[in-house]
Every structure is written in C-alpha cells, then in structure tokens.
Amino acid sequence: LSYLSIICTIIQVPILWYGSKYGAEYLSAAFLLATGITFIIHIYVINLYLRDALSIFFYLKIFALYIVGYVISLLIPENMVFLNKTLIFICVVSVGGFFIYRKYTENIKKIFSGS
C-alpha cells in the first residue's frame, strides 16, 4: 500500500502542479484527471493481489459514483450559501450510506460472525 501511495503521488503531483498554474478551474480539471489515472492504477493493483478478481460491474458502480458526485457538484450554484451546500452534502451522503447499509448489512454480519 505504501508503494502504491508513493507511485500515485509521483504521478499526481506534476499533474496538479501544472493545473494550478492556470487557476482554480484548471486545478479542478487536473484533480479529476489525476484521480482517474490513480483509479486505473488501483484497479490494476487490486486485481493483481486478489485471489478472485472483482467483476467489471463493481468497477462500473464505483465509476458511476464518481460521475454522480461530479454531476451533483456541477448542479450546485457557486453563490449558494455554505450552510445549504453543507446540508446538501449531508443529505447525499446519508441517503447513499442508507442504501449501502441496507444492501450490504447481511453480508457484513456473515463475515464478522464467521458463518
């Protein structure tokens, strides 16, 4: 994990440095690019070390969450009050957490109970 973090940092820092040269919008775009690249690297490393490879559907779900977060961030106006932005964030995380909890609770209980 430490080697992976070092490699991802070596890749991300120049991208973020270059993006920051042109202001906040380009820094945000550079962050998205760097995150996408490290996501691909993480997929490769995870599949390298797992006995059973994760399905492509799992990775598509993660990518869909990435896109949903991006779209939600685009829909929030810049001049919205910070409190309202915080409430939107709490609502989105709560709803998402609730659905994840409902879907995976039984599997988590089985894993920790040793069944």
Coordinates of C-alpha atoms in Angstrom, one line a residue:
L1 CA 0.0 0.0 0.0
S2 CA 2.8 2.4 0.8
Y3 CA 4.5 1.7 -2.6
L4 CA 1.1 2.3 -4.3
S5 CA 0.7 5.6 -2.5
I6 CA 4.2 6.8 -3.4
I7 CA 3.6 5.9 -7.1
C8 CA 0.3 7.7 -7.2
T9 CA 1.8 10.7 -5.5
I10 CA 4.6 10.8 -8.0
I11 CA 2.0 10.8 -10.8
Q12 CA -0.4 13.2 -9.2
V13 CA 1.9 16.0 -8.1
P14 CA 3.1 17.1 -11.6
I15 CA -0.4 17.0 -12.9
L16 CA -1.8 19.1 -10.0
W17 CA 1.2 21.5 -10.2
Y18 CA 0.6 22.1 -13.9
G19 CA -3.1 22.5 -13.4
S20 CA -2.6 25.0 -10.6
K21 CA -0.5 27.2 -12.9
Y22 CA -3.8 28.2 -14.7
G23 CA -6.1 28.8 -11.8
A24 CA -8.8 27.1 -9.8
E25 CA -10.8 25.7 -12.8
Y26 CA -7.7 24.0 -14.3
L27 CA -6.7 22.7 -10.9
S28 CA -10.1 21.1 -10.6
A29 CA -9.7 19.5 -14.0
A30 CA -6.2 18.4 -13.1
F31 CA -7.5 16.8 -9.9
L32 CA -10.2 14.9 -11.9
L33 CA -7.5 13.7 -14.4
A34 CA -5.1 12.7 -11.6
T35 CA -7.9 10.9 -9.7
G36 CA -8.9 9.0 -12.9
I37 CA -5.4 7.9 -13.5
T38 CA -4.8 6.7 -10.0
F39 CA -8.2 4.9 -10.1
I40 CA -7.0 2.9 -13.1
I41 CA -3.7 2.1 -11.2
H42 CA -5.7 1.0 -8.2
I43 CA -7.9 -1.3 -10.3
Y44 CA -4.8 -2.9 -11.7
V45 CA -3.1 -3.4 -8.3
I46 CA -6.3 -4.7 -6.6
N47 CA -6.8 -7.3 -9.4
L48 CA -3.2 -8.3 -9.2
Y49 CA -3.3 -9.2 -5.5
L50 CA -6.9 -10.6 -5.1
R51 CA -7.4 -14.3 -5.5
D52 CA -10.8 -13.8 -7.1
A53 CA -10.9 -10.8 -9.5
L54 CA -13.6 -8.3 -8.9
S55 CA -16.2 -8.0 -11.6
I56 CA -16.3 -5.2 -14.1
F57 CA -19.7 -4.4 -12.7
F58 CA -18.2 -3.5 -9.3
Y59 CA -15.8 -1.0 -11.0
L60 CA -18.6 0.4 -13.1
K61 CA -20.5 1.1 -9.8
I62 CA -17.5 2.9 -8.4
F63 CA -17.1 4.9 -11.6
A64 CA -20.9 5.8 -11.6
L65 CA -20.5 7.1 -8.0
Y66 CA -17.6 9.3 -9.2
I67 CA -19.8 10.6 -12.1
V68 CA -22.8 11.2 -9.8
G69 CA -20.6 13.3 -7.4
Y70 CA -19.2 15.2 -10.3
V71 CA -22.7 16.0 -11.7
I72 CA -24.1 17.0 -8.3
S73 CA -21.1 19.4 -7.8
L74 CA -21.9 20.9 -11.2
L75 CA -25.6 21.4 -10.3
I76 CA -24.8 23.4 -7.1
P77 CA -24.5 27.1 -7.9
E78 CA -21.3 28.9 -6.9
N79 CA -23.1 31.6 -4.9
M80 CA -25.2 29.2 -2.7
V81 CA -24.8 29.8 1.0
F82 CA -22.2 27.5 2.6
L83 CA -24.8 26.1 5.1
N84 CA -27.0 25.0 2.2
K85 CA -24.1 23.3 0.5
T86 CA -23.2 21.5 3.7
L87 CA -26.9 20.3 4.1
I88 CA -26.9 19.0 0.5
F89 CA -23.7 17.2 1.2
I90 CA -25.0 15.6 4.4
C91 CA -28.3 14.6 2.7
V92 CA -26.5 13.0 -0.3
V93 CA -24.1 11.1 2.0
S94 CA -26.9 10.0 4.3
V95 CA -29.1 8.7 1.5
G96 CA -26.2 6.9 -0.1
G97 CA -25.0 5.5 3.2
F98 CA -28.5 4.2 4.0
F99 CA -28.8 2.4 0.7
I100 CA -25.3 0.8 1.0
Y101 CA -26.1 -0.2 4.6
R102 CA -29.4 -1.8 3.6
K103 CA -27.8 -3.7 0.7
Y104 CA -24.6 -5.0 2.4
T105 CA -25.7 -5.4 6.1
E106 CA -26.3 -9.1 5.9
N107 CA -23.0 -9.8 4.1
I108 CA -21.1 -7.8 6.7
K109 CA -22.8 -9.7 9.6
K110 CA -22.0 -13.0 8.0
I111 CA -18.3 -12.1 7.5
F112 CA -17.9 -10.9 11.1
S113 CA -19.9 -13.7 12.7
G114 CA -17.8 -16.4 11.0
S115 CA -20.7 -18.0 9.2

